[in-house]
PDB file of C-alpha atoms in Angstrom:
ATOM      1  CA  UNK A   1     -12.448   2.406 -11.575  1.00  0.00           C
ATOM      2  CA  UNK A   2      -9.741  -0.495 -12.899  1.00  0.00           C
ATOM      3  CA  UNK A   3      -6.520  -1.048 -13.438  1.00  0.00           C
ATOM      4  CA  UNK A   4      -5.425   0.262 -16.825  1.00  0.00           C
ATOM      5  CA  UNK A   5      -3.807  -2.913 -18.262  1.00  0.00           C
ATOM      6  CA  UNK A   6      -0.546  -1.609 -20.706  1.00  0.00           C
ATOM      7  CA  UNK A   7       2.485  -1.342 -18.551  1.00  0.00           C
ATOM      8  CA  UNK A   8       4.478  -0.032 -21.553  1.00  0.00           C
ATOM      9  CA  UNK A   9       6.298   3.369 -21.978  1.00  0.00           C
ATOM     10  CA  UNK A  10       4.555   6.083 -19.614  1.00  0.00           C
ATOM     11  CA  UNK A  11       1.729   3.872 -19.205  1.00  0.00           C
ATOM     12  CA  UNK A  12       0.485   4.438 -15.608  1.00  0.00           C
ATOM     13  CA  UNK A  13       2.489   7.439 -14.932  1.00  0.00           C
ATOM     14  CA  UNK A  14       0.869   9.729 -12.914  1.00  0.00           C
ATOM     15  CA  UNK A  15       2.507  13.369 -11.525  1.00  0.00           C
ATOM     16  CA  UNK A  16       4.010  13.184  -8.352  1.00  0.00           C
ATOM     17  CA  UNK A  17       2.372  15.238  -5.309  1.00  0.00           C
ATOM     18  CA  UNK A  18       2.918  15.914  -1.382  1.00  0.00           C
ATOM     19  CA  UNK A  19       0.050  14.395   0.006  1.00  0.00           C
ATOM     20  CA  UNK A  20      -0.020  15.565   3.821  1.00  0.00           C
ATOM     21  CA  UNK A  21       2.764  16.175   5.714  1.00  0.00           C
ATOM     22  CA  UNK A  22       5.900  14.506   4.791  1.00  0.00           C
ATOM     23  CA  UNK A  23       4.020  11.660   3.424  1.00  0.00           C
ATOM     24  CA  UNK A  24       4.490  11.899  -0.801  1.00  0.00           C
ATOM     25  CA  UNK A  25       2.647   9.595  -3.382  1.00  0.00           C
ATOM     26  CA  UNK A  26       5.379   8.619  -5.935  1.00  0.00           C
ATOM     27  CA  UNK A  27       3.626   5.711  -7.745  1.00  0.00           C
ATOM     28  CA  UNK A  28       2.373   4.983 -11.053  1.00  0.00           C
ATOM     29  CA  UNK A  29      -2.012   4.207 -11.253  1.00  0.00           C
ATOM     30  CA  UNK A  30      -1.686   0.710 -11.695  1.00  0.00           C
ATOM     31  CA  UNK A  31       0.232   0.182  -7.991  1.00  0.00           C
ATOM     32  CA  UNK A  32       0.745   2.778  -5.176  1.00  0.00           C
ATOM     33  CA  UNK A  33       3.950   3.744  -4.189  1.00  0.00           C
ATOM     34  CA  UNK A  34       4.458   6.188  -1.118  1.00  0.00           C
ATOM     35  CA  UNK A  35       7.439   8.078   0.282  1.00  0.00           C
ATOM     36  CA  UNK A  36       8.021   9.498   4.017  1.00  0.00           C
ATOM     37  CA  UNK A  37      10.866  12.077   4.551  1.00  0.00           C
ATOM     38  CA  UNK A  38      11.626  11.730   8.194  1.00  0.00           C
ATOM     39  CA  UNK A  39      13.868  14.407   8.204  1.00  0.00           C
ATOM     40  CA  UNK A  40      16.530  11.261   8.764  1.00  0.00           C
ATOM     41  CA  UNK A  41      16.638  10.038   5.494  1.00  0.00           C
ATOM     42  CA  UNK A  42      13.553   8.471   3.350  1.00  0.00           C
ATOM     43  CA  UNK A  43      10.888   5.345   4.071  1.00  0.00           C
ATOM     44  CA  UNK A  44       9.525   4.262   0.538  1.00  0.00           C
ATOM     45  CA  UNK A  45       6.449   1.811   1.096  1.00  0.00           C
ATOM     46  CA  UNK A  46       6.304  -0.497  -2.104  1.00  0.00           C
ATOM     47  CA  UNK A  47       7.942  -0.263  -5.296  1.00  0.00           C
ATOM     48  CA  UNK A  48       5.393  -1.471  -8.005  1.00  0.00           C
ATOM     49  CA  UNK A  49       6.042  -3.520 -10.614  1.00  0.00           C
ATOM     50  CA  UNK A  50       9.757  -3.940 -12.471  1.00  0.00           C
ATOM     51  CA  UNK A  51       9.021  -2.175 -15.673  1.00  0.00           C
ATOM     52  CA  UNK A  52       7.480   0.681 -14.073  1.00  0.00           C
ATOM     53  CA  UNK A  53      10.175   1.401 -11.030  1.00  0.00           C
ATOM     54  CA  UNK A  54      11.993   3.979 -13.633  1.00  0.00           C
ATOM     55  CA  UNK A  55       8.471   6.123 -12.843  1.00  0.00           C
ATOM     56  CA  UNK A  56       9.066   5.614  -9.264  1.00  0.00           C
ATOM     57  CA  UNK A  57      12.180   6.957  -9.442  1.00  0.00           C
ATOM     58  CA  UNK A  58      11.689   9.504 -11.585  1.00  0.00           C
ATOM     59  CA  UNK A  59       8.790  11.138  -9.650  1.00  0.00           C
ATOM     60  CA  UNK A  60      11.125  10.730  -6.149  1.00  0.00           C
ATOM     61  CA  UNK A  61      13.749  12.907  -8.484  1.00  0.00           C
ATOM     62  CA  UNK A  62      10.705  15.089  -9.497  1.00  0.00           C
ATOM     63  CA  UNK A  63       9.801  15.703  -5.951  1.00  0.00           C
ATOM     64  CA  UNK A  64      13.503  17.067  -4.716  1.00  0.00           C
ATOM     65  CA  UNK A  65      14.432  14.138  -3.192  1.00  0.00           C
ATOM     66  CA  UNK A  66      17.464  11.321  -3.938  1.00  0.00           C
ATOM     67  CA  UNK A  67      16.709   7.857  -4.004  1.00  0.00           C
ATOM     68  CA  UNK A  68      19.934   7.052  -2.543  1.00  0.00           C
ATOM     69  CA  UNK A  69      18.657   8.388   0.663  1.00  0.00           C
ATOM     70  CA  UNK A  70      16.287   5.582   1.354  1.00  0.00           C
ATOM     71  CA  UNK A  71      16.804   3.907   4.279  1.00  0.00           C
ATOM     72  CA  UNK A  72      14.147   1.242   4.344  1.00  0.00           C
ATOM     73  CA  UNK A  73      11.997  -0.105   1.654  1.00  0.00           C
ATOM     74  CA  UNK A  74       8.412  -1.858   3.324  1.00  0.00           C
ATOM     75  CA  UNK A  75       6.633  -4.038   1.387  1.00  0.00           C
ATOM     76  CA  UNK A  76       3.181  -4.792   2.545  1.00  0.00           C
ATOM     77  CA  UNK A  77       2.945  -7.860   1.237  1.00  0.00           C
ATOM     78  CA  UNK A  78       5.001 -10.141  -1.638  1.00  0.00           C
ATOM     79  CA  UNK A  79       2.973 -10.059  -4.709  1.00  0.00           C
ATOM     80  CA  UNK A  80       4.828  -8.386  -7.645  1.00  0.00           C
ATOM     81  CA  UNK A  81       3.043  -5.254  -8.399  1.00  0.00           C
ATOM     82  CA  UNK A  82       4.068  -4.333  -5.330  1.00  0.00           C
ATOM     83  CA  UNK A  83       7.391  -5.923  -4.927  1.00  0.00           C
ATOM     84  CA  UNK A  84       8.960  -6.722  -8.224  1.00  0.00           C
ATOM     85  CA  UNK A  85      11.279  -3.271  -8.331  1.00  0.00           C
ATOM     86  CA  UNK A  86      12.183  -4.339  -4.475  1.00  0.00           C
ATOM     87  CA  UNK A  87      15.824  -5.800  -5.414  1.00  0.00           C
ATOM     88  CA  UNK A  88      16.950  -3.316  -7.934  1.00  0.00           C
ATOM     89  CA  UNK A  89      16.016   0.088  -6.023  1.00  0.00           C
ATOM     90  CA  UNK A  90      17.240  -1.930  -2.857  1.00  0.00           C
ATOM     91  CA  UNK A  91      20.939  -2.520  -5.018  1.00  0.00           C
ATOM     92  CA  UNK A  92      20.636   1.306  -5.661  1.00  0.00           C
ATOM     93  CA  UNK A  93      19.699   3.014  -2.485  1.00  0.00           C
ATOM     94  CA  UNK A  94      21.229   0.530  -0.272  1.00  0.00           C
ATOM     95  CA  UNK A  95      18.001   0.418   1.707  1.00  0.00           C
ATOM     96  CA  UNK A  96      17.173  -1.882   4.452  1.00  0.00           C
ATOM     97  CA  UNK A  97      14.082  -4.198   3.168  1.00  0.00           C
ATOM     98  CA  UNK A  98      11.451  -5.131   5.029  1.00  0.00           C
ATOM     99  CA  UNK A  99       8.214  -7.543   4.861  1.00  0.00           C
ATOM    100  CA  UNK A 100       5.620  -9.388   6.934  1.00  0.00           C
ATOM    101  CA  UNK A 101       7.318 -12.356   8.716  1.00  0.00           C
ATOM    102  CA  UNK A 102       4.703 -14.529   6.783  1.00  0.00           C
ATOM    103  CA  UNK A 103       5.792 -13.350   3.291  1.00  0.00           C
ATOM    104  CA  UNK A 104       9.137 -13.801   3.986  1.00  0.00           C
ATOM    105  CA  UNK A 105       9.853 -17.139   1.996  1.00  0.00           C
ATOM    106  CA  UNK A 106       7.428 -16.386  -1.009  1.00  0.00           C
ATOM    107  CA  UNK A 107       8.864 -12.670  -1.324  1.00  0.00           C
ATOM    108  CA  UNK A 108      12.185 -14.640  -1.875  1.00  0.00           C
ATOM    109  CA  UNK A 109      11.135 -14.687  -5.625  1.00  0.00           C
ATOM    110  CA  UNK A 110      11.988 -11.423  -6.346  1.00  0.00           C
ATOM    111  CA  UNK A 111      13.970 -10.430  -2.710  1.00  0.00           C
ATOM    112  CA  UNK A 112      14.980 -11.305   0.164  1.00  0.00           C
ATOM    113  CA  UNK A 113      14.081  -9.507   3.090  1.00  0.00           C
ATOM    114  CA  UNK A 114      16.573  -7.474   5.853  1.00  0.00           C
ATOM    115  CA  UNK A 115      14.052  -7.532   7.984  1.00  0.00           C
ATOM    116  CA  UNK A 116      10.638  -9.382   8.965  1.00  0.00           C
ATOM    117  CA  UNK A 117       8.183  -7.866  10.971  1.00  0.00           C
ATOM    118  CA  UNK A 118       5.142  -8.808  12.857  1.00  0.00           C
ATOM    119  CA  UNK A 119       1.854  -7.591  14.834  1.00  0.00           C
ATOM    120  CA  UNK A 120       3.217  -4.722  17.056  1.00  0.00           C
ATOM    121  CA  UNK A 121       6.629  -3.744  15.723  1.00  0.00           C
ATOM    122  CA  UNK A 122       7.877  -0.618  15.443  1.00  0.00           C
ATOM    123  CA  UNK A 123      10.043   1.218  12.810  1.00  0.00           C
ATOM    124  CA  UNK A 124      11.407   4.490  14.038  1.00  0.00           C
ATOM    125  CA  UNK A 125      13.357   6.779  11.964  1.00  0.00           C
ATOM    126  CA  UNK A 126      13.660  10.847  12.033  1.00  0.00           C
ATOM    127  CA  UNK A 127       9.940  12.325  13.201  1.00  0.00           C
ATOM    128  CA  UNK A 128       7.980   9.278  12.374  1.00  0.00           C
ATOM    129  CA  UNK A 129       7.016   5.910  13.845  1.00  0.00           C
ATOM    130  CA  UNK A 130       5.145   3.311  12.224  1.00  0.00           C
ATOM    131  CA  UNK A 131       3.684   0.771  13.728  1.00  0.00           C
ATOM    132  CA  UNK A 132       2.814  -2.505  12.067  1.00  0.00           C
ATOM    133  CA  UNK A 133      -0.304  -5.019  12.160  1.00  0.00           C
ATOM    134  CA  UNK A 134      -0.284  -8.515  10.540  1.00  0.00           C
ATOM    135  CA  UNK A 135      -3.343  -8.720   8.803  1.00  0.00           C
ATOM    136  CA  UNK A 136      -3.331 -11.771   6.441  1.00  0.00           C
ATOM    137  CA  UNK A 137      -5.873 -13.336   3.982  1.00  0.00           C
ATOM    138  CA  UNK A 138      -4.682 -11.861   0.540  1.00  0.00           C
ATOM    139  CA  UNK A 139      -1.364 -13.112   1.598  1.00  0.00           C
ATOM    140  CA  UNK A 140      -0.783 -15.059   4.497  1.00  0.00           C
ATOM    141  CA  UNK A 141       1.917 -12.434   5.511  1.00  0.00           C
ATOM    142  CA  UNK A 142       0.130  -8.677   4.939  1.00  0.00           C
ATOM    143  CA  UNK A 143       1.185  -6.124   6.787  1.00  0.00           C
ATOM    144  CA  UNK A 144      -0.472  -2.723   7.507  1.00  0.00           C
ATOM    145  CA  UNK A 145       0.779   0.339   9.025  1.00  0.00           C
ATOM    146  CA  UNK A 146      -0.175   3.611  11.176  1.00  0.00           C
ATOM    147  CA  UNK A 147       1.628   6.603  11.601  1.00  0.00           C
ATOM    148  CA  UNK A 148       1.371   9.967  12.341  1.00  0.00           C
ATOM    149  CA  UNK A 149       1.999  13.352  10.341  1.00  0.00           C
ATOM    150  CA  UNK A 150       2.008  16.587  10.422  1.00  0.00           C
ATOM    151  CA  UNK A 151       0.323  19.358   8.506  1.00  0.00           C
ATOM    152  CA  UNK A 152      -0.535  22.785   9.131  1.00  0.00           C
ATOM    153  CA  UNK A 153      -0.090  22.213  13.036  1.00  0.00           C
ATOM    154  CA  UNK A 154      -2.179  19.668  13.142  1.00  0.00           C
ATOM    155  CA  UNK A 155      -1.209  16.267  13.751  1.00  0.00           C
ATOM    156  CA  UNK A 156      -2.958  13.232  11.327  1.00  0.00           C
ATOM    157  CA  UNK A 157      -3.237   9.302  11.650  1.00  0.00           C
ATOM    158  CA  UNK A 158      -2.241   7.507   8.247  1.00  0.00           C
ATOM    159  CA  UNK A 159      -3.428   4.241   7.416  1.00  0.00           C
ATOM    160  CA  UNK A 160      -3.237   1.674   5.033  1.00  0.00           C
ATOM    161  CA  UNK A 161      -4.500  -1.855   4.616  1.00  0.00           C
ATOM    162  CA  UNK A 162      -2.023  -3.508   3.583  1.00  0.00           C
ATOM    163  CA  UNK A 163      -3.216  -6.667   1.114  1.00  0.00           C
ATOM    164  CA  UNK A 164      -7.140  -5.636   0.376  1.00  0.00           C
ATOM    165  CA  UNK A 165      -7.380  -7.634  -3.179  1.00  0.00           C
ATOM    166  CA  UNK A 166     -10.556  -9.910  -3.151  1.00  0.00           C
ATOM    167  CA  UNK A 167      -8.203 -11.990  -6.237  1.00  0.00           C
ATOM    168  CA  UNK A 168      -7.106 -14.754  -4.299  1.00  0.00           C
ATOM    169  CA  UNK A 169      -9.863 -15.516  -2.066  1.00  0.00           C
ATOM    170  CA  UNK A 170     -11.966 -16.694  -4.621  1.00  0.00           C
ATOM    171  CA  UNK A 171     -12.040 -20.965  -5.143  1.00  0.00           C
ATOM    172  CA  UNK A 172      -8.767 -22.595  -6.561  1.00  0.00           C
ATOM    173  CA  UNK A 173      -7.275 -19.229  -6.163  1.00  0.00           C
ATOM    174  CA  UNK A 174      -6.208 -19.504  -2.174  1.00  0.00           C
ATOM    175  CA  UNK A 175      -2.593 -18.610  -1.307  1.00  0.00           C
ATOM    176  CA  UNK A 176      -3.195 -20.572   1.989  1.00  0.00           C
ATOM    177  CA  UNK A 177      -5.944 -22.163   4.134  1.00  0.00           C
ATOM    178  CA  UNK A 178      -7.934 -20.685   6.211  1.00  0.00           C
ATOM    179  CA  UNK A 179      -7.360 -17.070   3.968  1.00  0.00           C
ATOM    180  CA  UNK A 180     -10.975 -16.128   3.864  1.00  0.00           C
ATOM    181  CA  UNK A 181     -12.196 -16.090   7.670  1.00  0.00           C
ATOM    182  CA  UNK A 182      -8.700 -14.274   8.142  1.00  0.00           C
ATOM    183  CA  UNK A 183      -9.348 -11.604   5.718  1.00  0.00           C
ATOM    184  CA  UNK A 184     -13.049 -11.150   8.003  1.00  0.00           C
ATOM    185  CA  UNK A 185     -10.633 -11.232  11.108  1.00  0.00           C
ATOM    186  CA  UNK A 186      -8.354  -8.440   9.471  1.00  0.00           C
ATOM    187  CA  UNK A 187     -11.387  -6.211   8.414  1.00  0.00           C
ATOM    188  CA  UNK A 188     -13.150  -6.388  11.868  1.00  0.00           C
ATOM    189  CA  UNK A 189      -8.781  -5.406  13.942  1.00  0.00           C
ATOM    190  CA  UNK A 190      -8.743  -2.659  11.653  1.00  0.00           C
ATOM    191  CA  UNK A 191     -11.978  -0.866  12.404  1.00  0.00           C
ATOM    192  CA  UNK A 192     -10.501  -0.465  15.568  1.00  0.00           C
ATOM    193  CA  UNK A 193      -8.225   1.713  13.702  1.00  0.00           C
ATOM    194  CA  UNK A 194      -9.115   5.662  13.488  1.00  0.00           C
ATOM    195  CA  UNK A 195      -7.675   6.770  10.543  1.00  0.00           C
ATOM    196  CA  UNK A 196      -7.423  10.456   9.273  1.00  0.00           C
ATOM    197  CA  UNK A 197      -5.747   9.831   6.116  1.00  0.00           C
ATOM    198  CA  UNK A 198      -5.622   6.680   3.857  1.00  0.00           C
ATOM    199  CA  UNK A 199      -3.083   5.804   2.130  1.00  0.00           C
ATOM    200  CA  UNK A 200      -4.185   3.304  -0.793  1.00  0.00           C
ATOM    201  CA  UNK A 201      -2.257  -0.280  -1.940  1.00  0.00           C
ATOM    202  CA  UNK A 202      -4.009   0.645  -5.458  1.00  0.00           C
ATOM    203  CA  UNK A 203      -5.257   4.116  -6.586  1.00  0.00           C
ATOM    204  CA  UNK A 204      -8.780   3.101  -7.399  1.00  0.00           C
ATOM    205  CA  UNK A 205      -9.072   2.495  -3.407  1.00  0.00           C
ATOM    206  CA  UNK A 206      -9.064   5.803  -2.246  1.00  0.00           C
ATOM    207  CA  UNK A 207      -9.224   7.573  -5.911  1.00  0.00           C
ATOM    208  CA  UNK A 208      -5.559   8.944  -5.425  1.00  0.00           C
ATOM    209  CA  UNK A 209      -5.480  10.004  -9.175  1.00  0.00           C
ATOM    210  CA  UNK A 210      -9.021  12.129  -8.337  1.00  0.00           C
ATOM    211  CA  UNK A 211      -8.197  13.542  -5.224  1.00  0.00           C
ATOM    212  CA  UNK A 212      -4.662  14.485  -6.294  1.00  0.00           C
ATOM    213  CA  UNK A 213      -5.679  16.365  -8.982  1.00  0.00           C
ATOM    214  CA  UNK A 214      -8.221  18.390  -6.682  1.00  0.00           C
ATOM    215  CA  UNK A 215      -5.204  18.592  -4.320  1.00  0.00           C
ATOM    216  CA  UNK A 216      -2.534  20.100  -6.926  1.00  0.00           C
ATOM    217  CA  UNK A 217      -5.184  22.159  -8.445  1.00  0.00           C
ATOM    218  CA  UNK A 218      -7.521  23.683  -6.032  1.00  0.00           C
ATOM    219  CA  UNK A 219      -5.008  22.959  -2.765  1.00  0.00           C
ATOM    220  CA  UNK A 220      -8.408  21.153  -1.282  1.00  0.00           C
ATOM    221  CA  UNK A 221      -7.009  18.032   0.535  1.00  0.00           C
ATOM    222  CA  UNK A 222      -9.785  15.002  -0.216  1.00  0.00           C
ATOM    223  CA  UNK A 223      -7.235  12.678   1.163  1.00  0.00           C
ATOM    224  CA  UNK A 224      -8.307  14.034   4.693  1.00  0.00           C
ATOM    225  CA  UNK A 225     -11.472  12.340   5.712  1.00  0.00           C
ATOM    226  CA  UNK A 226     -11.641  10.139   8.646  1.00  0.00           C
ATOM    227  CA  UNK A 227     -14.695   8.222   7.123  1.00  0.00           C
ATOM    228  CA  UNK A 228     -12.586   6.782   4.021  1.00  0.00           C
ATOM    229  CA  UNK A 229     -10.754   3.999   5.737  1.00  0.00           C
ATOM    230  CA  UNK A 230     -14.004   2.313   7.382  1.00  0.00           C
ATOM    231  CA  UNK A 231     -16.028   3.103   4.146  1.00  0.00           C
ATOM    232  CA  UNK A 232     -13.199   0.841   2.289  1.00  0.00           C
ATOM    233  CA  UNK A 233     -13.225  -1.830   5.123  1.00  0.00           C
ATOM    234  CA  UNK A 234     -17.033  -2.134   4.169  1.00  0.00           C
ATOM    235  CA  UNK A 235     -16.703  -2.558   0.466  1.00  0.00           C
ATOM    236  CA  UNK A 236     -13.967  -5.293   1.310  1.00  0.00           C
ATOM    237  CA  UNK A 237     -16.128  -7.122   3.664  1.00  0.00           C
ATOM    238  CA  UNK A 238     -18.983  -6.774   1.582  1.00  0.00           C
ATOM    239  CA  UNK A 239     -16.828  -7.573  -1.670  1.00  0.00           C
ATOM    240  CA  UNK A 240     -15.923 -11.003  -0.150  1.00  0.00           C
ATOM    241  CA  UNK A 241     -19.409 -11.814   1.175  1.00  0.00           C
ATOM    242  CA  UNK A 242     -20.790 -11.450  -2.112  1.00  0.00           C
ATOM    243  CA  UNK A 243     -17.984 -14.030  -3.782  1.00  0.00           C
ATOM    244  CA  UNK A 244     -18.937 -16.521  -1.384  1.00  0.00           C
ATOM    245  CA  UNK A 245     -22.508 -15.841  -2.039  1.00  0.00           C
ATOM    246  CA  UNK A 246     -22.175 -16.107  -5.965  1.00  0.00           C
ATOM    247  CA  UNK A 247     -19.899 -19.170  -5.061  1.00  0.00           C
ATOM    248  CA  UNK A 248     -22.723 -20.868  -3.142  1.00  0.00           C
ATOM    249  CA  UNK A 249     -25.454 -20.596  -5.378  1.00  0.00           C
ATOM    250  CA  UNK A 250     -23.231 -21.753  -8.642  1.00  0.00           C
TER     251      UNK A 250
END
């Protein structure tokens, strides 16, 4: 599936949803936004695109919750589909912000960060944890995350790679040297990874728009499925090899 291209109006706007546990998806299709009640006040992981952050908003309304209870904003890495509507919910929550130590200077174009993080770090608020992992080649600062949740009793690991886009490590298109072999060196630290749930950077990962509609309509939870995460790390691999392939014989 792609990207729907218009960005106008409700272009993109998809219907809010709990997707396990206290982990919500409050995003639009074109770029995934997630939200994590910790009981302590709210975690939002990206923020999509400028012109589409009134959705955002709108679905964390929809869902019962107030976006002035954000606490920290993550960014998992500084391109602006993902980070453009940083500053401006940032201004309204009064959120912490927080990026790959990496990004940190190239984010600047649309924030700057409260806080860098790097491979190991922890954020702790309410009932969750999240650890982070550097893992860079789509940006030279990507970060991914693991957590826990709960859901029925039973206790989940979320996951999400954080920068998966195959866009700039294709020639003249290289944020940085060296971005290919660490994309493969990203790929191959996160199958070490067991991941029950994964949370997607983009909806046509994991089919969020599919699977929530399965979710909110038959309560049958598709986003549970410990083979989804290593399935996607082989289509990224795979994805790259193939560029450099086509590359090769051009």
């Amino acid at each position: 599936m792609f990207p729907r291209k218009k960005l106008n109006g409700y272009e993109g706007e998809m219907r809010p949803f709990k997707m396990i546990g206290n982990l919500y998806y409050v995003g639009t299709y074109q770029a995934c936004s997630h939200l994590i009640d910790t009981g302590d006040g709210l975690i939002l992981i990206d923020t999509g695109y400028a012109n589409t952050l009134y959705l955002v908003v709108h679905s964390i309304h929809t869902l019962g919750f107030n976006p002035k209870d954000i606490k920290y904003i993550i960014n998992t890495h500084w391109h602006w589909d993902h980070t453009a509507g940083t500053a401006e919910l940032a201004g309204l929550s009064g959120a912490k912000t927080i990026i790959g130590k990496d990004d940190f200077e190239a984010a600047k174009k649309y924030f700057t960060a409260d806080i860098t993080v790097k491979d190991g770090d922890v954020l702790s608020l309410g009932n969750t944890s999240i650890r982070f992992v550097e893992t860079p080649g789509h940006t030279k600062g990507t970060i991914s995350m693991f957590f826990d949740v709960t859901d029925g009793g039973k206790t989940y690991r979320v996951g999400t790679f954080g920068g998966a886009g195959a866009n700039t490590l294709r020639k003249n298109t290289f944020e940085y040297e060296n971005a290919r072999s660490d994309y493969f060196n990203s790929i191959n630290r996160l199958r070490n990874e067991k991941v029950d749930v994964f949370m997607a950077n983009h909806t046509w990962n994991n089919d969020t728009e599919e699977k929530s509609k399965v979710l909110l309509e038959t309560g049958e939870n598709q986003f549970i499925d410990e083979a989804l995460f290593p399935k996607f790390l082989d289509f990224c691999e795979a994805r790259l090899k193939n560029i450099i392939e086509e590359e090769s014989n051009m």
